[in-house]
Amino acid sequence: MNRLPIFIIFSAFFLLLSYFAFSSIDFIFDQHVLAKSIFGSLVIIAVFGIYRGLNQFTGKPRTRGANFLIGFAFSFFISVLIYSIGLLIQNIIKGAVAMAMWDRSIYEHPIFWSNVAIFAIVVVLFLSMIYGITGGKYNYTVANVKVKIKNLPEVFRGFKVAQISDIHSGTFDSVQQVKKGVDLINAQSPDLFLFTGDLVNFNKDEIDPYIDTFSKIEAPFGKFSILGNHDYYGMAAVPENQRGSYWKEFDQKHELIGFELLRNENRRIAKDGQHFNLIGVENWGTGGFPKTGDLTKAMIGMDTEKPSILMSHDPSHWEHHVLKTKQIIDLTLSGHTHAMQFGINTKWLKWSPVKYRYKRWMGMYQENERQLYVNRGFGFLGFPGRVFMWPEITIFELEPMK
């Protein structure tokens, strides 16, 4: 695909925004040539980053330099965009006041402190995003969640299930940083490990530099995986008669890591003569996402008297299928949303722009005796960073529901 026209149009729009923002920067810094020079230099660097970003999915291993350039360009563009929107709103308000008071001078007179306030807010945002691409993307955090499950055998009380999702190995740029995440998983001593899809971005070979690292994950009751929407995208470049071989090789990569890939099937997780069901479906998502997940097929041969945990990459599958099944699936584990890698995540406020796309986008949801947990993801995609939505390792501690 020729991305040059996109680059030209996008860059022209960015330069126009930058010029608009620069007029206010010029007012704030007056005759400070250094400040103006720095701003101009940042614009030039960002243009290079835009070009690199439009050509980022090459299948080749990502470098820290490339990720920083892409992340910087995105951060600078968003900052300039928000700053320009702030100035536009300010000018609209000034214009409305000037018209109401029949005083043109109100509109023509710059509001210094208003400009400074908008500028300060944007600088904080920009610096937060820079941290997101330099440190935040590998700031692995553990979320401990106690889950009560009806009819869970007593032998599973305190049983630990670890979940990660959305590895997106094609955008990693440091084996050592990823190893820290794996070490943190092992430090939790999980009994069972589950990976809920998107091992790669667009090509099965993206995982190769990290196979050895992820193979170090330890879980005595098994390590299981499913496919996410991105795991299918490499097929587009594969001739029809070679797709069987492609999938066979991809499956082998899961095996090398030590993952048992579940493709619309189920397994029994047994302990001391008791068990619960583990179900894994292929991706099913709304819109244009792959819809190869088949829950009915996945439950064939399952012990319907025992509780079940389902791995399903896209949380929209829960609303459209899981909630409608006659058989109650006690807990569904998903990912996919990444919590958009940006937002606010506090005890009092949880917000991300992705909430306007997905009704269930992070954390635990309950409805009709069924529970859904949406993991924020282990990796990153597109924007090579995370801002306050740090990569997540979820540790579920199972408890029988009385």
mmCIF file of C-alpha atoms in Angstrom, residues 26-366:
data_model
loop_
_atom_site.group_PDB
_atom_site.id
_atom_site.type_symbol
_atom_site.label_atom_id
_atom_site.label_comp_id
_atom_site.label_asym_id
_atom_site.label_seq_id
_atom_site.Cartn_x
_atom_site.Cartn_y
_atom_site.Cartn_z
ATOM 1 C CA ASP A 26 5.052 33.272 19.979
ATOM 2 C CA PHE A 27 2.803 35.470 22.138
ATOM 3 C CA ILE A 28 3.713 33.608 25.360
ATOM 4 C CA PHE A 29 7.459 33.625 24.766
ATOM 5 C CA ASP A 30 7.502 36.962 22.958
ATOM 6 C CA GLN A 31 11.040 37.440 21.614
ATOM 7 C CA HIS A 32 12.566 34.252 23.083
ATOM 8 C CA VAL A 33 14.273 32.922 19.968
ATOM 9 C CA LEU A 34 15.433 29.730 21.705
ATOM 10 C CA ALA A 35 11.885 28.693 22.638
ATOM 11 C CA LYS A 36 10.711 29.284 19.088
ATOM 12 C CA SER A 37 13.653 27.321 17.688
ATOM 13 C CA ILE A 38 12.936 24.402 20.002
ATOM 14 C CA PHE A 39 9.293 24.348 18.936
ATOM 15 C CA GLY A 40 10.278 24.406 15.260
ATOM 16 C CA SER A 41 12.768 21.574 15.771
ATOM 17 C CA LEU A 42 10.160 19.460 17.544
ATOM 18 C CA VAL A 43 7.789 19.948 14.617
ATOM 19 C CA ILE A 44 10.435 18.686 12.168
ATOM 20 C CA ILE A 45 11.218 15.640 14.334
ATOM 21 C CA ALA A 46 7.507 14.893 14.631
ATOM 22 C CA VAL A 47 7.099 14.915 10.841
ATOM 23 C CA PHE A 48 9.816 12.250 10.576
ATOM 24 C CA GLY A 49 8.019 10.314 13.298
ATOM 25 C CA ILE A 50 4.735 10.507 11.397
ATOM 26 C CA TYR A 51 6.425 8.960 8.363
ATOM 27 C CA ARG A 52 7.940 6.196 10.490
ATOM 28 C CA GLY A 53 4.617 5.580 12.191
ATOM 29 C CA LEU A 54 2.772 5.141 8.900
ATOM 30 C CA ASN A 55 5.320 2.485 7.956
ATOM 31 C CA GLN A 56 5.709 0.816 11.340
ATOM 32 C CA PHE A 57 4.196 -2.602 10.619
ATOM 33 C CA THR A 58 7.043 -4.078 8.584
ATOM 34 C CA GLY A 59 7.321 -7.395 10.418
ATOM 35 C CA LYS A 60 10.896 -6.555 11.391
ATOM 36 C CA PRO A 61 11.965 -6.369 15.073
ATOM 37 C CA ARG A 62 11.217 -2.946 16.519
ATOM 38 C CA THR A 63 14.038 -0.835 17.954
ATOM 39 C CA ARG A 64 13.826 1.533 20.904
ATOM 40 C CA GLY A 65 14.766 4.417 18.633
ATOM 41 C CA ALA A 66 11.958 3.686 16.188
ATOM 42 C CA ASN A 67 9.418 3.303 18.983
ATOM 43 C CA PHE A 68 10.531 6.560 20.583
ATOM 44 C CA LEU A 69 10.303 8.459 17.294
ATOM 45 C CA ILE A 70 6.817 7.102 16.588
ATOM 46 C CA GLY A 71 5.688 7.742 20.148
ATOM 47 C CA PHE A 72 7.141 11.250 20.179
ATOM 48 C CA ALA A 73 5.371 12.140 16.927
ATOM 49 C CA PHE A 74 2.047 10.850 18.229
ATOM 50 C CA SER A 75 2.494 12.633 21.575
ATOM 51 C CA PHE A 76 3.462 15.918 19.934
ATOM 52 C CA PHE A 77 0.612 15.733 17.426
ATOM 53 C CA ILE A 78 -1.987 15.058 20.139
ATOM 54 C CA SER A 79 -0.557 17.874 22.264
ATOM 55 C CA VAL A 80 -0.643 20.376 19.387
ATOM 56 C CA LEU A 81 -4.156 19.233 18.461
ATOM 57 C CA ILE A 82 -5.500 19.681 21.998
ATOM 58 C CA TYR A 83 -3.717 23.011 22.375
ATOM 59 C CA SER A 84 -5.214 24.218 19.087
ATOM 60 C CA ILE A 85 -8.683 23.077 20.136
ATOM 61 C CA GLY A 86 -8.232 24.950 23.420
ATOM 62 C CA LEU A 87 -7.262 28.119 21.549
ATOM 63 C CA LEU A 88 -10.185 27.705 19.165
ATOM 64 C CA ILE A 89 -12.655 27.390 22.050
ATOM 65 C CA GLN A 90 -11.064 30.424 23.698
ATOM 66 C CA ASN A 91 -11.448 32.461 20.485
ATOM 67 C CA ILE A 92 -15.074 31.386 20.064
ATOM 68 C CA ILE A 93 -15.869 32.500 23.617
ATOM 69 C CA LYS A 94 -14.044 35.794 23.097
ATOM 70 C CA GLY A 95 -15.916 36.342 19.851
ATOM 71 C CA ALA A 96 -19.275 35.657 21.483
ATOM 72 C CA VAL A 97 -18.495 38.070 24.338
ATOM 73 C CA ALA A 98 -17.274 40.742 21.902
ATOM 74 C CA MET A 99 -20.477 40.465 19.866
ATOM 75 C CA ALA A 100 -22.653 40.583 22.973
ATOM 76 C CA MET A 101 -20.863 43.691 24.258
ATOM 77 C CA TRP A 102 -20.391 45.304 20.855
ATOM 78 C CA ASP A 103 -16.694 45.675 21.641
ATOM 79 C CA ARG A 104 -14.337 44.372 18.946
ATOM 80 C CA SER A 105 -11.275 45.064 21.117
ATOM 81 C CA ILE A 106 -12.239 42.182 23.429
ATOM 82 C CA TYR A 107 -11.738 39.717 20.569
ATOM 83 C CA GLU A 108 -8.558 41.342 19.303
ATOM 84 C CA HIS A 109 -6.863 41.479 22.731
ATOM 85 C CA PRO A 110 -4.935 38.274 23.587
ATOM 86 C CA ILE A 111 -5.694 36.621 26.937
ATOM 87 C CA PHE A 112 -2.204 35.911 28.268
ATOM 88 C CA TRP A 113 -3.019 33.827 31.330
ATOM 89 C CA SER A 114 -5.627 31.803 29.503
ATOM 90 C CA ASN A 115 -3.034 30.884 26.873
ATOM 91 C CA VAL A 116 -0.519 30.020 29.573
ATOM 92 C CA ALA A 117 -3.033 27.775 31.371
ATOM 93 C CA ILE A 118 -3.862 25.867 28.191
ATOM 94 C CA PHE A 119 -0.165 25.581 27.388
ATOM 95 C CA ALA A 120 0.648 24.263 30.887
ATOM 96 C CA ILE A 121 -2.052 21.576 30.700
ATOM 97 C CA VAL A 122 -0.790 20.415 27.321
ATOM 98 C CA VAL A 123 2.821 20.307 28.542
ATOM 99 C CA VAL A 124 1.777 18.022 31.423
ATOM 100 C CA LEU A 125 -0.064 15.783 28.953
ATOM 101 C CA PHE A 126 2.929 15.708 26.607
ATOM 102 C CA LEU A 127 5.378 14.808 29.382
ATOM 103 C CA SER A 128 3.004 12.081 30.618
ATOM 104 C CA MET A 129 2.942 10.577 27.141
ATOM 105 C CA ILE A 130 6.732 10.766 26.880
ATOM 106 C CA TYR A 131 6.970 8.805 30.133
ATOM 107 C CA GLY A 132 4.451 6.377 28.672
ATOM 108 C CA ILE A 133 6.765 5.555 25.763
ATOM 109 C CA THR A 134 9.976 5.467 27.795
ATOM 110 C CA GLY A 135 8.861 3.713 30.971
ATOM 111 C CA GLY A 136 5.106 3.305 31.232
ATOM 112 C CA LYS A 137 4.821 0.623 28.561
ATOM 113 C CA TYR A 138 6.919 -1.755 30.687
ATOM 114 C CA ASN A 139 5.511 -0.705 34.061
ATOM 115 C CA TYR A 140 3.990 -4.127 34.713
ATOM 116 C CA THR A 141 1.406 -4.164 37.489
ATOM 117 C CA VAL A 142 -0.359 -7.007 39.270
ATOM 118 C CA ALA A 143 -4.123 -6.885 39.782
ATOM 119 C CA ASN A 144 -5.254 -9.311 42.498
ATOM 120 C CA VAL A 145 -8.892 -10.318 42.066
ATOM 121 C CA LYS A 146 -10.860 -12.693 44.278
ATOM 122 C CA VAL A 147 -13.540 -14.514 42.316
ATOM 123 C CA LYS A 148 -16.415 -16.464 43.830
ATOM 124 C CA ILE A 149 -17.646 -19.293 41.626
ATOM 125 C CA LYS A 150 -20.794 -21.300 42.208
ATOM 126 C CA ASN A 151 -20.287 -25.061 42.707
ATOM 127 C CA LEU A 152 -16.509 -24.730 42.659
ATOM 128 C CA PRO A 153 -15.060 -27.782 44.460
ATOM 129 C CA GLU A 154 -13.535 -26.925 47.827
ATOM 130 C CA VAL A 155 -10.135 -28.252 46.708
ATOM 131 C CA PHE A 156 -9.852 -25.194 44.428
ATOM 132 C CA ARG A 157 -10.230 -22.669 47.241
ATOM 133 C CA GLY A 158 -7.249 -20.314 46.920
ATOM 134 C CA PHE A 159 -6.373 -21.692 43.461
ATOM 135 C CA LYS A 160 -4.469 -18.989 41.552
ATOM 136 C CA VAL A 161 -5.150 -18.302 37.881
ATOM 137 C CA ALA A 162 -2.834 -15.850 36.097
ATOM 138 C CA GLN A 163 -4.067 -14.026 33.005
ATOM 139 C CA ILE A 164 -2.277 -11.804 30.542
ATOM 140 C CA SER A 165 -3.575 -10.650 27.183
ATOM 141 C CA ASP A 166 -2.480 -8.793 24.057
ATOM 142 C CA ILE A 167 1.260 -9.450 24.043
ATOM 143 C CA HIS A 168 1.680 -7.855 20.583
ATOM 144 C CA SER A 169 5.272 -9.045 20.356
ATOM 145 C CA GLY A 170 5.881 -7.172 17.098
ATOM 146 C CA THR A 171 6.052 -3.832 18.909
ATOM 147 C CA PHE A 172 8.281 -4.860 21.821
ATOM 148 C CA ASP A 173 11.764 -3.343 21.740
ATOM 149 C CA SER A 174 13.485 -4.950 24.741
ATOM 150 C CA VAL A 175 13.793 -8.610 25.685
ATOM 151 C CA GLN A 176 15.106 -7.611 29.112
ATOM 152 C CA GLN A 177 12.072 -5.451 29.890
ATOM 153 C CA VAL A 178 9.687 -8.225 28.830
ATOM 154 C CA LYS A 179 11.644 -10.645 31.022
ATOM 155 C CA LYS A 180 10.845 -8.416 34.012
ATOM 156 C CA GLY A 181 7.159 -8.928 33.265
ATOM 157 C CA VAL A 182 7.597 -12.705 33.047
ATOM 158 C CA ASP A 183 9.553 -12.712 36.314
ATOM 159 C CA LEU A 184 6.703 -10.792 37.945
ATOM 160 C CA ILE A 185 4.223 -13.428 36.731
ATOM 161 C CA ASN A 186 6.313 -16.223 38.232
ATOM 162 C CA ALA A 187 6.711 -14.293 41.481
ATOM 163 C CA GLN A 188 2.932 -14.657 41.999
ATOM 164 C CA SER A 189 3.254 -18.494 41.928
ATOM 165 C CA PRO A 190 0.157 -19.088 39.775
ATOM 166 C CA ASP A 191 -1.357 -22.565 39.591
ATOM 167 C CA LEU A 192 -2.761 -22.026 36.101
ATOM 168 C CA PHE A 193 -1.678 -19.576 33.383
ATOM 169 C CA LEU A 194 -4.006 -18.244 30.669
ATOM 170 C CA PHE A 195 -3.161 -16.030 27.697
ATOM 171 C CA THR A 196 -6.181 -14.505 25.977
ATOM 172 C CA GLY A 197 -4.937 -13.689 22.495
ATOM 173 C CA ASP A 198 -3.008 -11.341 20.191
ATOM 174 C CA LEU A 199 0.407 -12.947 20.442
ATOM 175 C CA VAL A 200 1.550 -10.938 17.396
ATOM 176 C CA ASN A 201 0.529 -7.882 15.376
ATOM 177 C CA PHE A 202 0.534 -9.088 11.781
ATOM 178 C CA ASN A 203 3.054 -11.905 11.337
ATOM 179 C CA LYS A 204 3.617 -15.171 13.204
ATOM 180 C CA ASP A 205 7.397 -14.664 13.216
ATOM 181 C CA GLU A 206 7.180 -11.516 15.363
ATOM 182 C CA ILE A 207 7.162 -13.695 18.479
ATOM 183 C CA ASP A 208 10.471 -15.430 17.659
ATOM 184 C CA PRO A 209 12.792 -13.124 19.691
ATOM 185 C CA TYR A 210 10.564 -13.624 22.752
ATOM 186 C CA ILE A 211 9.778 -17.358 22.627
ATOM 187 C CA ASP A 212 12.512 -18.236 25.099
ATOM 188 C CA THR A 213 11.417 -15.465 27.482
ATOM 189 C CA PHE A 214 7.743 -16.480 27.592
ATOM 190 C CA SER A 215 8.672 -20.160 27.832
ATOM 191 C CA LYS A 216 9.994 -19.387 31.327
ATOM 192 C CA ILE A 217 6.457 -18.856 32.675
ATOM 193 C CA GLU A 218 5.711 -21.500 35.304
ATOM 194 C CA ALA A 219 2.282 -22.911 36.194
ATOM 195 C CA PRO A 220 1.929 -26.521 37.456
ATOM 196 C CA PHE A 221 -1.647 -26.994 36.214
ATOM 197 C CA GLY A 222 -0.846 -25.849 32.683
ATOM 198 C CA LYS A 223 -0.414 -22.879 30.378
ATOM 199 C CA PHE A 224 -3.167 -22.285 27.834
ATOM 200 C CA SER A 225 -3.697 -19.753 25.046
ATOM 201 C CA ILE A 226 -6.240 -18.650 22.461
ATOM 202 C CA LEU A 227 -6.132 -16.518 19.315
ATOM 203 C CA GLY A 228 -6.961 -12.817 19.119
ATOM 204 C CA ASN A 229 -7.978 -10.821 16.061
ATOM 205 C CA HIS A 230 -4.394 -9.790 15.236
ATOM 206 C CA ASP A 231 -3.259 -13.407 15.135
ATOM 207 C CA TYR A 232 -5.302 -13.858 11.941
ATOM 208 C CA TYR A 233 -4.024 -10.845 10.017
ATOM 209 C CA GLY A 234 -0.842 -12.494 8.769
ATOM 210 C CA MET A 235 -3.014 -14.756 6.633
ATOM 211 C CA ALA A 236 -3.799 -11.921 4.227
ATOM 212 C CA ALA A 237 -0.330 -12.164 2.665
ATOM 213 C CA VAL A 238 -0.332 -15.989 2.498
ATOM 214 C CA PRO A 239 -1.542 -17.809 -0.653
ATOM 215 C CA GLU A 240 -4.598 -19.997 -0.097
ATOM 216 C CA ASN A 241 -2.678 -23.234 -0.668
ATOM 217 C CA GLN A 242 -0.085 -22.311 1.997
ATOM 218 C CA ARG A 243 -2.394 -21.263 4.807
ATOM 219 C CA GLY A 244 -2.500 -24.701 6.367
ATOM 220 C CA SER A 245 1.286 -24.634 6.725
ATOM 221 C CA TYR A 246 1.144 -21.097 8.132
ATOM 222 C CA TRP A 247 -1.243 -22.141 10.892
ATOM 223 C CA LYS A 248 0.777 -25.261 11.631
ATOM 224 C CA GLU A 249 3.907 -23.145 12.109
ATOM 225 C CA PHE A 250 2.003 -20.639 14.244
ATOM 226 C CA ASP A 251 0.655 -23.448 16.425
ATOM 227 C CA GLN A 252 4.213 -24.729 16.839
ATOM 228 C CA LYS A 253 5.305 -21.345 18.176
ATOM 229 C CA HIS A 254 2.669 -21.641 20.907
ATOM 230 C CA GLU A 255 4.029 -25.119 21.658
ATOM 231 C CA LEU A 256 7.605 -23.828 21.858
ATOM 232 C CA ILE A 257 6.491 -21.300 24.456
ATOM 233 C CA GLY A 258 4.710 -24.078 26.308
ATOM 234 C CA PHE A 259 1.194 -22.830 25.588
ATOM 235 C CA GLU A 260 -1.566 -25.293 24.737
ATOM 236 C CA LEU A 261 -3.593 -23.439 22.115
ATOM 237 C CA LEU A 262 -7.345 -23.975 22.453
ATOM 238 C CA ARG A 263 -9.299 -23.463 19.245
ATOM 239 C CA ASN A 264 -12.975 -23.883 20.045
ATOM 240 C CA GLU A 265 -12.368 -26.682 22.546
ATOM 241 C CA ASN A 266 -12.291 -27.372 26.270
ATOM 242 C CA ARG A 267 -10.122 -29.038 28.887
ATOM 243 C CA ARG A 268 -10.580 -30.261 32.440
ATOM 244 C CA ILE A 269 -8.439 -28.677 35.136
ATOM 245 C CA ALA A 270 -8.217 -31.435 37.728
ATOM 246 C CA LYS A 271 -7.030 -31.478 41.332
ATOM 247 C CA ASP A 272 -7.464 -34.192 43.959
ATOM 248 C CA GLY A 273 -10.169 -35.945 41.969
ATOM 249 C CA GLN A 274 -12.190 -32.769 41.341
ATOM 250 C CA HIS A 275 -12.210 -30.503 38.297
ATOM 251 C CA PHE A 276 -13.594 -27.438 36.571
ATOM 252 C CA ASN A 277 -13.908 -26.715 32.843
ATOM 253 C CA LEU A 278 -11.570 -24.486 30.876
ATOM 254 C CA ILE A 279 -12.969 -23.364 27.517
ATOM 255 C CA GLY A 280 -11.041 -21.583 24.780
ATOM 256 C CA VAL A 281 -12.649 -20.067 21.685
ATOM 257 C CA GLU A 282 -11.142 -18.476 18.614
ATOM 258 C CA ASN A 283 -11.729 -14.778 18.084
ATOM 259 C CA TRP A 284 -15.259 -13.446 17.852
ATOM 260 C CA GLY A 285 -15.718 -9.695 17.666
ATOM 261 C CA THR A 286 -18.319 -7.227 16.462
ATOM 262 C CA GLY A 287 -17.868 -5.194 13.297
ATOM 263 C CA GLY A 288 -15.150 -6.306 10.913
ATOM 264 C CA PHE A 289 -13.223 -8.450 13.395
ATOM 265 C CA PRO A 290 -12.827 -12.203 12.765
ATOM 266 C CA LYS A 291 -15.811 -14.300 13.841
ATOM 267 C CA THR A 292 -14.350 -17.803 13.961
ATOM 268 C CA GLY A 293 -15.150 -18.319 17.637
ATOM 269 C CA ASP A 294 -17.712 -21.107 18.093
ATOM 270 C CA LEU A 295 -18.863 -21.434 21.686
ATOM 271 C CA THR A 296 -21.241 -24.321 20.972
ATOM 272 C CA LYS A 297 -18.449 -26.351 19.394
ATOM 273 C CA ALA A 298 -16.058 -25.410 22.186
ATOM 274 C CA MET A 299 -18.390 -26.878 24.829
ATOM 275 C CA ILE A 300 -18.818 -30.290 23.166
ATOM 276 C CA GLY A 301 -17.989 -33.045 25.646
ATOM 277 C CA MET A 302 -17.807 -30.629 28.562
ATOM 278 C CA ASP A 303 -18.999 -31.659 32.026
ATOM 279 C CA THR A 304 -21.989 -29.344 32.359
ATOM 280 C CA GLU A 305 -22.337 -30.079 36.074
ATOM 281 C CA LYS A 306 -19.028 -28.382 36.834
ATOM 282 C CA PRO A 307 -18.180 -24.650 36.792
ATOM 283 C CA SER A 308 -16.491 -23.184 33.732
ATOM 284 C CA ILE A 309 -13.912 -20.540 32.873
ATOM 285 C CA LEU A 310 -13.948 -19.250 29.296
ATOM 286 C CA MET A 311 -11.090 -17.594 27.419
ATOM 287 C CA SER A 312 -12.470 -15.279 24.719
ATOM 288 C CA HIS A 313 -10.335 -12.450 23.342
ATOM 289 C CA ASP A 314 -12.977 -9.825 22.559
ATOM 290 C CA PRO A 315 -15.322 -8.765 25.406
ATOM 291 C CA SER A 316 -18.136 -8.099 22.926
ATOM 292 C CA HIS A 317 -18.414 -11.898 22.576
ATOM 293 C CA TRP A 318 -19.696 -12.015 26.165
ATOM 294 C CA GLU A 319 -22.618 -9.714 25.429
ATOM 295 C CA HIS A 320 -23.564 -11.233 22.080
ATOM 296 C CA HIS A 321 -23.133 -14.936 22.896
ATOM 297 C CA VAL A 322 -21.998 -15.874 26.403
ATOM 298 C CA LEU A 323 -24.862 -14.112 28.181
ATOM 299 C CA LYS A 324 -27.339 -15.836 25.871
ATOM 300 C CA THR A 325 -26.197 -19.431 26.361
ATOM 301 C CA LYS A 326 -28.381 -21.792 28.361
ATOM 302 C CA GLN A 327 -25.275 -23.236 29.982
ATOM 303 C CA ILE A 328 -23.959 -20.779 32.560
ATOM 304 C CA ILE A 329 -20.297 -19.923 32.036
ATOM 305 C CA ASP A 330 -19.182 -18.664 35.406
ATOM 306 C CA LEU A 331 -16.179 -16.557 34.418
ATOM 307 C CA THR A 332 -15.059 -15.198 31.045
ATOM 308 C CA LEU A 333 -11.578 -13.741 30.600
ATOM 309 C CA SER A 334 -10.986 -11.247 27.783
ATOM 310 C CA GLY A 335 -8.617 -8.510 26.654
ATOM 311 C CA HIS A 336 -8.555 -6.697 23.294
ATOM 312 C CA THR A 337 -9.374 -3.144 24.452
ATOM 313 C CA HIS A 338 -5.918 -2.353 25.971
ATOM 314 C CA ALA A 339 -7.909 0.237 27.983
ATOM 315 C CA MET A 340 -6.707 2.211 24.950
ATOM 316 C CA GLN A 341 -3.291 2.437 26.700
ATOM 317 C CA PHE A 342 -4.444 5.830 27.938
ATOM 318 C CA GLY A 343 -6.790 7.024 30.637
ATOM 319 C CA ILE A 344 -7.431 7.489 34.328
ATOM 320 C CA ASN A 345 -7.354 4.475 36.614
ATOM 321 C CA THR A 346 -7.945 5.343 40.264
ATOM 322 C CA LYS A 347 -10.123 3.965 43.038
ATOM 323 C CA TRP A 348 -12.598 6.796 42.476
ATOM 324 C CA LEU A 349 -12.446 7.295 38.718
ATOM 325 C CA LYS A 350 -11.889 4.920 35.829
ATOM 326 C CA TRP A 351 -12.020 6.494 32.395
ATOM 327 C CA SER A 352 -10.581 5.933 28.950
ATOM 328 C CA PRO A 353 -11.742 7.016 25.484
ATOM 329 C CA VAL A 354 -12.217 3.324 24.649
ATOM 330 C CA LYS A 355 -15.301 3.252 26.893
ATOM 331 C CA TYR A 356 -17.184 5.003 24.091
ATOM 332 C CA ARG A 357 -16.413 2.042 21.811
ATOM 333 C CA TYR A 358 -16.754 -0.851 24.240
ATOM 334 C CA LYS A 359 -19.385 -1.054 26.957
ATOM 335 C CA ARG A 360 -17.145 -3.403 28.946
ATOM 336 C CA TRP A 361 -13.568 -2.288 28.575
ATOM 337 C CA MET A 362 -11.617 -2.893 31.828
ATOM 338 C CA GLY A 363 -12.020 -4.872 35.011
ATOM 339 C CA MET A 364 -14.868 -7.013 36.340
ATOM 340 C CA TYR A 365 -18.488 -7.069 35.143
ATOM 341 C CA GLN A 366 -21.351 -9.235 36.424
#
